[in-house]
XYZ file of C-alpha atoms in Angstrom:
304
model
C 4.000 -46.819 0.049
C 0.672 -49.533 0.130
C -2.116 -46.968 -0.706
C -5.505 -48.785 -0.951
C -8.302 -48.113 -4.085
C -10.179 -48.535 -0.868
C -9.054 -44.703 0.759
C -8.449 -43.250 -2.803
C -12.473 -44.236 -3.079
C -13.041 -42.151 0.341
C -11.405 -39.293 -0.742
C -12.236 -38.458 -3.780
C -15.861 -39.192 -2.217
C -14.401 -36.214 0.363
C -13.051 -33.990 -2.960
C -17.139 -34.525 -4.621
C -18.778 -34.490 -1.931
C -16.966 -31.107 0.061
C -18.003 -32.678 3.530
C -16.556 -34.781 5.217
C -20.336 -36.071 7.180
C -21.929 -36.445 3.740
C -19.116 -38.362 2.009
C -19.130 -40.954 4.670
C -22.885 -40.855 4.069
C -22.369 -41.205 0.858
C -19.934 -44.725 1.035
C -21.647 -45.990 3.834
C -19.498 -45.512 6.228
C -19.458 -43.886 10.124
C -17.465 -40.294 10.053
C -14.917 -41.404 12.312
C -13.482 -43.651 10.368
C -13.703 -41.972 7.132
C -11.435 -38.922 9.060
C -9.324 -41.510 10.641
C -8.395 -42.670 7.113
C -8.385 -39.479 5.648
C -5.697 -38.707 8.819
C -3.327 -41.964 8.101
C -3.433 -41.103 4.291
C -1.762 -37.534 4.441
C 0.002 -39.493 7.657
C 1.768 -42.079 4.972
C 1.810 -39.097 2.609
C 3.647 -36.629 4.751
C 1.678 -34.051 3.293
C -1.449 -31.889 4.163
C -4.620 -33.259 1.435
C -7.653 -30.750 3.220
C -8.573 -28.277 4.047
C -11.385 -28.540 7.036
C -13.447 -25.839 7.901
C -17.187 -25.926 9.570
C -18.760 -26.648 6.521
C -16.669 -28.140 4.123
C -13.813 -29.197 3.353
C -11.200 -27.997 0.371
C -8.610 -29.834 -1.255
C -4.675 -27.865 -1.001
C -2.436 -28.164 -3.536
C -1.471 -31.546 -2.649
C -4.704 -32.817 -2.540
C -5.656 -31.624 -6.295
C -3.051 -33.453 -7.282
C -3.894 -36.539 -5.623
C -7.387 -36.267 -6.748
C -6.163 -36.202 -10.692
C -4.002 -39.288 -10.059
C -6.822 -41.340 -7.663
C -9.147 -40.714 -10.152
C -6.756 -41.885 -12.834
C -6.275 -45.110 -10.194
C -9.310 -45.969 -9.854
C -10.362 -45.754 -13.277
C -8.166 -47.457 -13.864
C -8.853 -50.084 -12.198
C -12.408 -50.100 -13.009
C -11.622 -50.625 -16.049
C -9.481 -54.027 -15.576
C -11.966 -56.120 -13.999
C -14.758 -55.583 -16.115
C -12.441 -56.356 -18.416
C -11.080 -59.843 -16.654
C -14.116 -60.451 -15.623
C -16.308 -60.009 -19.393
C -13.311 -62.633 -21.185
C -15.658 -65.995 -19.224
C -19.125 -64.041 -20.343
C -21.083 -63.412 -22.760
C -19.634 -59.939 -24.589
C -20.608 -57.160 -22.211
C -18.215 -54.870 -20.501
C -16.831 -50.689 -21.383
C -15.343 -49.895 -24.026
C -13.301 -46.765 -23.691
C -12.557 -44.517 -26.727
C -10.605 -40.807 -26.660
C -11.328 -38.471 -29.759
C -10.641 -35.067 -30.901
C -13.805 -32.828 -32.832
C -13.947 -34.271 -36.223
C -17.169 -35.410 -38.526
C -15.460 -38.548 -38.560
C -16.976 -39.521 -35.897
C -19.350 -41.377 -37.922
C -17.803 -44.295 -38.380
C -17.417 -44.077 -35.175
C -21.281 -43.962 -33.972
C -22.102 -46.379 -36.431
C -20.219 -49.213 -35.076
C -21.019 -48.116 -31.491
C -24.346 -48.843 -32.702
C -23.852 -52.175 -34.945
C -22.089 -52.908 -30.979
C -25.025 -51.858 -29.005
C -27.594 -54.029 -30.547
C -25.599 -57.373 -31.675
C -24.297 -56.944 -27.828
C -26.334 -55.192 -26.333
C -24.424 -55.803 -22.854
C -21.761 -53.533 -23.725
C -21.829 -49.912 -23.232
C -19.139 -46.723 -24.087
C -17.074 -43.906 -22.614
C -16.069 -41.679 -24.869
C -13.625 -39.005 -24.106
C -13.278 -35.755 -25.581
C -9.848 -33.813 -26.280
C -6.616 -32.983 -28.355
C -4.424 -35.717 -29.918
C -1.933 -34.731 -27.028
C -4.176 -35.728 -24.180
C -5.964 -38.597 -26.622
C -2.456 -39.620 -26.959
C -1.840 -39.508 -22.949
C -4.291 -40.925 -21.642
C -3.918 -44.265 -24.228
C -0.355 -44.150 -23.075
C -1.539 -44.569 -20.399
C -4.332 -47.301 -20.500
C -6.709 -45.401 -19.167
C -8.554 -45.274 -23.281
C -8.997 -48.684 -25.218
C -8.909 -46.503 -28.547
C -8.210 -42.624 -29.769
C -9.185 -41.036 -32.736
C -6.595 -38.542 -33.504
C -6.730 -34.969 -35.829
C -3.733 -34.375 -38.280
C -0.307 -35.286 -37.372
C 0.612 -38.102 -34.480
C 3.256 -40.188 -33.840
C 2.062 -43.683 -34.146
C 4.820 -45.763 -33.200
C 3.240 -47.069 -30.313
C -0.123 -47.783 -31.713
C -2.089 -50.239 -33.978
C -4.063 -48.105 -36.471
C -6.636 -47.716 -38.752
C -7.600 -45.164 -41.112
C -11.198 -43.185 -41.890
C -11.807 -43.122 -45.011
C -11.922 -39.038 -45.238
C -10.345 -36.088 -45.025
C -10.483 -32.521 -42.768
C -9.643 -29.138 -44.730
C -7.393 -26.885 -42.098
C -9.194 -23.353 -42.718
C -11.002 -20.232 -40.600
C -13.457 -19.577 -38.583
C -14.505 -16.504 -38.863
C -17.713 -14.165 -38.994
C -19.975 -13.603 -41.794
C -20.026 -9.775 -42.183
C -16.069 -10.132 -42.346
C -14.624 -9.073 -45.481
C -12.491 -11.955 -45.871
C -15.791 -14.506 -45.494
C -15.819 -12.576 -49.557
C -13.080 -14.937 -49.990
C -12.713 -18.817 -51.305
C -9.760 -19.814 -49.869
C -7.193 -17.434 -47.229
C -3.603 -17.597 -48.127
C -0.793 -17.612 -45.158
C 0.335 -14.058 -45.846
C -3.555 -13.524 -44.687
C -2.966 -14.932 -41.361
C 0.250 -12.642 -40.688
C -2.453 -9.538 -40.804
C -5.217 -11.210 -38.126
C -6.007 -11.797 -34.631
C -5.812 -15.614 -34.556
C -8.013 -18.331 -31.880
C -5.409 -21.685 -32.049
C -5.695 -25.517 -31.035
C -2.833 -25.534 -28.984
C -0.958 -28.875 -30.603
C -0.618 -25.987 -33.852
C 2.024 -24.334 -30.951
C 3.473 -27.647 -30.531
C 4.012 -30.050 -33.676
C 0.675 -30.358 -36.118
C -0.332 -30.555 -39.852
C 0.239 -26.652 -41.124
C 3.807 -25.798 -39.633
C 5.045 -25.821 -42.917
C 2.593 -23.658 -45.017
C 2.327 -21.557 -42.336
C 6.269 -20.522 -42.121
C 7.322 -23.361 -39.769
C 6.268 -22.225 -36.367
C 3.992 -19.361 -36.001
C 6.098 -16.669 -34.102
C 5.401 -14.409 -37.269
C 0.883 -14.907 -36.289
C -0.772 -13.370 -33.745
C -2.008 -15.585 -32.099
C -4.275 -13.706 -29.122
C -6.194 -17.265 -27.650
C -5.217 -20.989 -27.969
C -7.951 -23.518 -27.442
C -8.321 -27.908 -27.395
C -12.036 -28.199 -28.387
C -14.077 -25.633 -30.355
C -17.774 -24.868 -29.034
C -15.943 -22.303 -26.949
C -13.925 -20.956 -29.682
C -16.035 -20.596 -31.752
C -17.924 -18.522 -29.142
C -14.828 -16.275 -29.244
C -15.271 -15.925 -32.639
C -18.753 -14.540 -32.428
C -17.799 -11.816 -30.208
C -15.275 -10.425 -31.998
C -11.427 -11.997 -31.356
C -9.982 -13.088 -33.346
C -9.886 -15.980 -36.767
C -10.199 -19.137 -35.487
C -7.497 -21.557 -37.083
C -10.063 -25.392 -37.550
C -10.792 -27.872 -39.301
C -13.927 -28.170 -41.355
C -17.528 -29.467 -40.678
C -18.537 -29.032 -36.813
C -20.327 -24.871 -36.415
C -23.698 -24.813 -37.437
C -24.234 -21.277 -36.816
C -25.723 -18.109 -39.345
C -23.247 -16.231 -37.906
C -20.440 -18.149 -37.648
C -18.698 -19.336 -41.635
C -15.442 -21.367 -42.270
C -13.541 -21.066 -45.169
C -10.667 -22.766 -46.463
C -6.579 -22.932 -46.246
C -5.245 -22.755 -49.779
C -3.043 -25.880 -51.103
C -6.806 -27.995 -49.572
C -4.698 -28.700 -46.340
C -5.911 -31.574 -45.086
C -6.175 -33.544 -42.216
C -5.867 -37.715 -42.652
C -7.616 -39.295 -39.608
C -6.487 -42.520 -37.443
C -7.782 -44.504 -35.376
C -5.966 -46.053 -32.889
C -4.385 -48.786 -30.168
C -1.562 -49.499 -27.943
C -0.002 -51.864 -29.504
C 1.257 -53.518 -26.863
C -1.966 -53.767 -25.032
C -3.922 -56.854 -24.045
C -7.584 -56.228 -25.496
C -10.787 -56.816 -23.894
C -13.108 -59.392 -25.786
C -15.578 -56.298 -26.311
C -12.350 -54.210 -27.511
C -11.441 -56.888 -29.965
C -14.991 -57.690 -31.460
C -15.535 -53.310 -32.200
C -12.881 -53.180 -34.086
C -13.974 -56.461 -36.545
C -18.039 -54.132 -36.802
C -15.664 -50.879 -37.715
C -13.167 -52.244 -40.799
C -15.721 -53.494 -42.974
C -18.008 -49.987 -42.142
C -14.385 -48.620 -43.608
C -14.375 -51.036 -46.518
C -18.002 -50.501 -47.943
C -17.647 -46.425 -47.443
C -18.319 -44.049 -50.339
C -15.402 -42.883 -49.547
C -12.124 -44.498 -50.598
C -9.917 -45.757 -46.830
C -6.691 -45.389 -46.626
C -6.123 -48.745 -44.804
C -4.642 -49.842 -41.734
C -1.746 -50.761 -40.083
C -2.311 -53.987 -38.686
C -5.320 -56.498 -37.918
C -6.129 -56.659 -34.695
């Protein structure tokens, strides 16, 4: 198979514009040339990628699969090119960071601000998701760093521990009877409709506290990021298992789980990756911020 990045960029342009003529204008080639390239790509792959209508084109199931993979390949190629071009010049380029939702992102944000002040040619790309998604993109080389919340297999990574932890608890309505509780006991959860992070259903810091899995609990919905889950809580669907400090809503409140259940925060990068000059510099800025924090740091596993 000899797919070229150029052709994948053409395909992505058509997927975005949903129209071959409009895509051709965007990428500055003729419509017949673009149509020919797409047909040759379909012939090479042995499958139909596009359903061609009178006014728009739509992706087939195979086309949607290729769109996702093609975007990853193009992003990785662009990132690699930028990293190489920045090595022999002033520190510049892009740094890609994936993160779960946590107030610990403030430490990273402070380092980003200092980095941008010292090296204005550096910019940042943030990708939000749960730990599973962040780890997958980090392993594929699509991210330089990942900020993980809670239990994560760190065997493939070098990392720094952030000097704070997040508490696990329940997000609920202010007018709920449980809002009068100081903490929430595990046995109470068995009677409640729960809205859970997807990773809680797999491997998480709460499994032992909840009774080795959620089989005995009523899970009415799952989520990856908390904002939409908070809307479900506000509308009365259930109670969201989450960490503290993320949602500010006068109609909602957070109650921690008993036994001081907490999640450690880790800033990680692939052990086998060769960091760009910009990424190395960013780590050198981040480390002192962690050491001088008013909260005691748990340290790091490695030096870049």
